[in-house]
Coordinates of C-alpha atoms in Angstrom, one line a residue:
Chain A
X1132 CA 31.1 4.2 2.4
X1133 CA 31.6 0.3 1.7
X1134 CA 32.6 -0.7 -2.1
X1135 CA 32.4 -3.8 -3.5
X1136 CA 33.0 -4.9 -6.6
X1137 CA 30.6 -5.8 -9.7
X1138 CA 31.9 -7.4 -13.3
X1139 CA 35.1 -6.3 -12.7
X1140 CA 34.6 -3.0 -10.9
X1141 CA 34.7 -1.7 -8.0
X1142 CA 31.3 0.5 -7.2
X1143 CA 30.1 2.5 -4.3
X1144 CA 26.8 1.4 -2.2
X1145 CA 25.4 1.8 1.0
X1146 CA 25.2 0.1 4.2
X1147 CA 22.0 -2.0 2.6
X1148 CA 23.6 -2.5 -0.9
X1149 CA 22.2 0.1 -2.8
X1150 CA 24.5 2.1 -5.8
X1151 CA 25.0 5.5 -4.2
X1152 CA 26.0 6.8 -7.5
X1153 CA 23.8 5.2 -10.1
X1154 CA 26.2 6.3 -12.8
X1155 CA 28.3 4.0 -12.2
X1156 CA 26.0 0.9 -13.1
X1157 CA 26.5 -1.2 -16.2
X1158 CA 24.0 -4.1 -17.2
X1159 CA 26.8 -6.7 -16.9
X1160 CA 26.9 -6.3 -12.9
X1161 CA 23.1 -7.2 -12.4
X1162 CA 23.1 -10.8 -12.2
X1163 CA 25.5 -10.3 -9.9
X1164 CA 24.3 -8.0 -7.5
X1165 CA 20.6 -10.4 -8.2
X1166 CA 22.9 -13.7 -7.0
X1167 CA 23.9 -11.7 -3.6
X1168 CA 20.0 -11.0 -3.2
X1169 CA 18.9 -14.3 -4.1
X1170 CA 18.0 -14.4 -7.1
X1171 CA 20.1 -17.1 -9.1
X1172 CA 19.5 -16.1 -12.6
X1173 CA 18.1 -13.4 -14.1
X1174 CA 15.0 -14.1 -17.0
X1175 CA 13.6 -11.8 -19.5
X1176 CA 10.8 -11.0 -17.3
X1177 CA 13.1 -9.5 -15.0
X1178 CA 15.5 -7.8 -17.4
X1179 CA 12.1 -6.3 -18.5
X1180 CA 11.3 -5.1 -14.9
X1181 CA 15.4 -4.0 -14.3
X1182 CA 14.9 -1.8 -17.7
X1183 CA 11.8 -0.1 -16.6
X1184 CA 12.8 1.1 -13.2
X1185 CA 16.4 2.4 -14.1
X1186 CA 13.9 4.1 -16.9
X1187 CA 11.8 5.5 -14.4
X1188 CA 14.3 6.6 -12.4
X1189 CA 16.1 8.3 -15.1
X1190 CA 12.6 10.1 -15.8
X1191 CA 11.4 11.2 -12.2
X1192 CA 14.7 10.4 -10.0
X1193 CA 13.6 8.0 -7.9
X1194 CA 12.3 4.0 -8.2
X1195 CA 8.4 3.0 -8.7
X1196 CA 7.0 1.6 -5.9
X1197 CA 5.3 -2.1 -5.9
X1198 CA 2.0 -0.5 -7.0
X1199 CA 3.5 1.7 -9.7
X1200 CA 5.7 -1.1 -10.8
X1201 CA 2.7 -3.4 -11.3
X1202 CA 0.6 -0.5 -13.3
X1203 CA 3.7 0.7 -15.2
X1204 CA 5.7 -2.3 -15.8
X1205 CA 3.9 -4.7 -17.6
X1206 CA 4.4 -7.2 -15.1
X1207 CA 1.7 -8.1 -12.3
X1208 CA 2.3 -7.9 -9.0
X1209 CA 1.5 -11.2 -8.0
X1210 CA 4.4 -11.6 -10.9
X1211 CA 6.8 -9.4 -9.6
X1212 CA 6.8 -11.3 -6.1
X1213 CA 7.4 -14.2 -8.0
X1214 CA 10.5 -12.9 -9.8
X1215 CA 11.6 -10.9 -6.3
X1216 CA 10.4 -12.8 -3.8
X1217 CA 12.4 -11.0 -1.1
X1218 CA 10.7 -7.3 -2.5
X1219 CA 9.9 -6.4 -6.2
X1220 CA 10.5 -2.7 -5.6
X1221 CA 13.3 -2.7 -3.1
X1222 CA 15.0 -5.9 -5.0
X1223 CA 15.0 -4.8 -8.8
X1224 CA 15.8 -1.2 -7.9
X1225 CA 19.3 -3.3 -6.4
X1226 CA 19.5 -4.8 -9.4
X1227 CA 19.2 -1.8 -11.5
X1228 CA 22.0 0.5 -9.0
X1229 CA 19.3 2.9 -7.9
X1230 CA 19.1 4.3 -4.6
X1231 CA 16.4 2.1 -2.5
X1232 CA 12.5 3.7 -3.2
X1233 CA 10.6 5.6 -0.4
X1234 CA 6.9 5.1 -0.5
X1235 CA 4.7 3.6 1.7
X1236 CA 2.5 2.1 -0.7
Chain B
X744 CA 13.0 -11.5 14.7
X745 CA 16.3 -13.2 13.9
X746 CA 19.8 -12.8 14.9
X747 CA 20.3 -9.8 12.4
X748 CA 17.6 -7.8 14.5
X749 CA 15.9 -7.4 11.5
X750 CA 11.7 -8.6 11.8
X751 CA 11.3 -11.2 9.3
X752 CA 7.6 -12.0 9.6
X753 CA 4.4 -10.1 11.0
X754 CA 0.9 -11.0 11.9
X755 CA -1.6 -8.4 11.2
X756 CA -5.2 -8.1 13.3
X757 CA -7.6 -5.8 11.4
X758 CA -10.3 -5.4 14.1
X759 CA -12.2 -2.4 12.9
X760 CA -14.7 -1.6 10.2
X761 CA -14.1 2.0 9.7
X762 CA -12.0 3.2 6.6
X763 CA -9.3 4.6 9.5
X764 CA -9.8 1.4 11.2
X765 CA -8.9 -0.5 8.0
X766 CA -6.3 1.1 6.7
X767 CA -3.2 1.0 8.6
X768 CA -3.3 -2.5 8.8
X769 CA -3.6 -2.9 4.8
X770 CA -0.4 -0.6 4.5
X771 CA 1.5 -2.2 6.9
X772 CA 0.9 -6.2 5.9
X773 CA 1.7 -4.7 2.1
X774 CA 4.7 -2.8 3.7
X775 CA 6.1 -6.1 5.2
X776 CA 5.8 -7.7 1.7
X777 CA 7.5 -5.1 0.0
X778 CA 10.5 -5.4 2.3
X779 CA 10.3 -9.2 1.5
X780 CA 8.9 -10.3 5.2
X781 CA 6.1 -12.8 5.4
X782 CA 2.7 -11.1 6.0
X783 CA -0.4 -12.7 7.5
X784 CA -3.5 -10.4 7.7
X785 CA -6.4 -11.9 10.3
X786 CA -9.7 -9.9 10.4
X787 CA -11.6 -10.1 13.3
X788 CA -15.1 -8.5 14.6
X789 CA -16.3 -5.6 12.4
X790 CA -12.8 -5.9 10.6
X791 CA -14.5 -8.7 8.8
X792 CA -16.1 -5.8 6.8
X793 CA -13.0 -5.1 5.1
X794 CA -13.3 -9.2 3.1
X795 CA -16.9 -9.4 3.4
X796 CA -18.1 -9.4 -0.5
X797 CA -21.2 -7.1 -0.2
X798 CA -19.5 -4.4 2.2
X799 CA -15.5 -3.8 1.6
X800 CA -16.0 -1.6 -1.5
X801 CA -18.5 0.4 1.1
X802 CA -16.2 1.1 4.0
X803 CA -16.2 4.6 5.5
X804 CA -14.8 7.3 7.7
X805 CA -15.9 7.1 11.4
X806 CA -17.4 10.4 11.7
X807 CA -19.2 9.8 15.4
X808 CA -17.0 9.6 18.0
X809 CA -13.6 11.0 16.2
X810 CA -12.6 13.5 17.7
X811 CA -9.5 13.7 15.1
X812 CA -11.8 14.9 12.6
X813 CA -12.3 18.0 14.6
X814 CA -15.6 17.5 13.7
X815 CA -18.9 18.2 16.3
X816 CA -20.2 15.1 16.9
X817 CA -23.6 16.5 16.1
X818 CA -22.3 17.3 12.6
X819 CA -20.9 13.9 11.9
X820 CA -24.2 12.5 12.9
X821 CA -26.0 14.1 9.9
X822 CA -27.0 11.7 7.3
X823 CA -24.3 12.0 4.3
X824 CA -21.5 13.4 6.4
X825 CA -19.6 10.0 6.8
X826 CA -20.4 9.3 2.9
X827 CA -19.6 12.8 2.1
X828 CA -16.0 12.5 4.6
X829 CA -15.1 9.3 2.6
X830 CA -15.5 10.9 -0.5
X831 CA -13.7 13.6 0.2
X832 CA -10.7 11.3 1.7
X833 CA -11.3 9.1 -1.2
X834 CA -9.8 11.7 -3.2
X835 CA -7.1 12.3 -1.0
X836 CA -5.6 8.9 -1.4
X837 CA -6.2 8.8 -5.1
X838 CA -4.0 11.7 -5.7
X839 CA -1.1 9.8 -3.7
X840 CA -2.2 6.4 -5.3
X841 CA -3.2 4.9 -2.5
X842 CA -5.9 2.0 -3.7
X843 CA -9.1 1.5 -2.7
X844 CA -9.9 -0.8 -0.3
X845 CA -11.3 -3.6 -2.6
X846 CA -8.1 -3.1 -4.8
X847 CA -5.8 -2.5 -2.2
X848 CA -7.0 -5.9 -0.5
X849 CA -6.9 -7.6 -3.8
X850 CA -3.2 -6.6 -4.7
X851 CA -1.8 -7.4 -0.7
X852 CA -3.4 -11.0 -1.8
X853 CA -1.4 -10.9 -4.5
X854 CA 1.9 -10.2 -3.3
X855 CA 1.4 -13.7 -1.0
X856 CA 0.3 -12.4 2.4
X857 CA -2.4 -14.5 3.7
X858 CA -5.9 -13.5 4.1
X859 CA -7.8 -15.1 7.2
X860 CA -11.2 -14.8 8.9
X861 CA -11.6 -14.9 12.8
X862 CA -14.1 -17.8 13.2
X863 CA -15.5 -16.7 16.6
X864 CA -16.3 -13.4 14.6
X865 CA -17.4 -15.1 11.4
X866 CA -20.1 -17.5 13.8
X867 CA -21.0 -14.4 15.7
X868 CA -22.4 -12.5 12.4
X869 CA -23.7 -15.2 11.1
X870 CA -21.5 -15.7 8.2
X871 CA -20.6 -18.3 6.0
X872 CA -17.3 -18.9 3.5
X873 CA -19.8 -17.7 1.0
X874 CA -19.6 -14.2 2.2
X875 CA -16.2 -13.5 1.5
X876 CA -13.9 -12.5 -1.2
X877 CA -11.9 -15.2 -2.8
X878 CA -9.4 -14.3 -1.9
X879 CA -9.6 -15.0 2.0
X880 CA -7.6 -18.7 2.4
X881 CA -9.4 -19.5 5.3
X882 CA -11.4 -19.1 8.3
X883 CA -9.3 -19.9 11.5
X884 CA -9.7 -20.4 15.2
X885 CA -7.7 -18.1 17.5
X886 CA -5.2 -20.9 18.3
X887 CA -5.2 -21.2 14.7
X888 CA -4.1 -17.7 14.3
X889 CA -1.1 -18.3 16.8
X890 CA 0.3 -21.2 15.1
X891 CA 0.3 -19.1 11.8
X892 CA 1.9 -16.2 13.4
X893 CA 4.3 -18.3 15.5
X894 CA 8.4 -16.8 15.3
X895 CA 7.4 -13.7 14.0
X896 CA 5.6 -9.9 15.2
X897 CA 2.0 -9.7 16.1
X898 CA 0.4 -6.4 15.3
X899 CA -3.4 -5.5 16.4
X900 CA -4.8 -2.3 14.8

């Protein structure tokens, strides 16, 4: 399993980047692992988004999808494509070190 | 695709007005967005049901002529079975949140895929610009169509 390293330390992730052990996630690595997925600089809108998945997460185990995200979050989904262009759900469950959500929706 | 063998934009036909015929396409153009590919959606014939203003919050389960419904085809000919059948999957997809179709259509807008009519379908009905959500961009020719979906996947459901 690859590791790279985030703020310092050295973390484990799969082959597409995602924390395998969410544990080891600290808010200080997230604008780094956002810079690798093309996101230059992290707002409040998205440390609002970040906050609310790991939450979700933390409560049912596993990341909201782009639908739940835009009921739950606070933040629209035409929003949420603006802040992760490249994939609200996938992108700022990266960003939070959660394992990639499954969901078709 | 690109050199990564990863696709990095699709082109979606929606050609049928059934809620089965609709479907698959909606969850795969809002599938491509969510994995951060470009999506273009392109309804053509009774696909244009699924935009059309006065009809896409009416669309319903083929229940003629299905033969996955395991259904008689006499029995899906009685008046109220289809309405009844798209109730009933109504339900279904509620209790795994999946939208509706008018909501499901607004949100794929919303997370930038591009919404386009088939103009040889669009003069064949009779319809105008009028008759369509907003949220349609345009109405295109086929060659149209091409240019849009150019470098990238085209997928006709």
């Amino acid at each position: 399993m690859p590791t790279v390293t985030y703020a310092g330390t050295q973390v484990l992730v799969n082959e597409e980047g995602f924390f395998t052990d969410p544990e080891q996630w600290r808010e200080e690595m997230a604008p780094e692992i956002a810079r690798e997925a093309g996101i230059p600089a992290l707002t409040e809108q998205h440390w609002q988004v970040i906050k609310h998945v790991r939450h979700e997460y933390e409560l049912r185990g596993t990341g909201p999808t782009v639908r739940a995200l835009g009921k739950t979050s606070g933040v629209s989904v035409k929003e949420l494509y603006e802040l992760f262009p490249k994939g609200p759900a996938k992108l700022a469950a990266k960003t939070a070190g959660i394992p990639k959500p499954r969901g078709c929706i | 695709m690109t050199g990564n063998g990863k696709i990095e934009k699709v082109s979606i036909i929606i050609s049928k007005g059934s809620l089965e015929g609709v479907y698959p396409g909606l969850i795969m153009a809002n599938g491509a967005r969510a994995e951060g590919m470009e999506a273009n959606l392109f309804f053509t014939f009774f696909g244009l049901d699924a935009i059309h203003k006065d009809r896409y919050e009416h669309i319903k389960v083929a229940t003629v002529g299905n033969p996955g419904l395991h259904l008689p085809t006499w029995a899906g000919a009685i008046p109220g079975v289809s309405a009844a059948m798209t109730r009933y999957m109504g339900h279904k997809m509620d209790r795994l949140d999946i939208p509706p179709i008018p909501e499901f259509v607004q949100m794929i807008a919303d997370t930038g895929a591009g919404l386009y009519a088939c103009q040889a379908s669009v003069d064949l009905f009779g319809f105008g610009r009028d008759d369509f959500i907003g949220q349609v961009k345009d109405i295109i020719t086929v060659g149209e169509f091409y240019d849009l979906a150019a470098g990238g996947q085209i997928v006709f459901t």
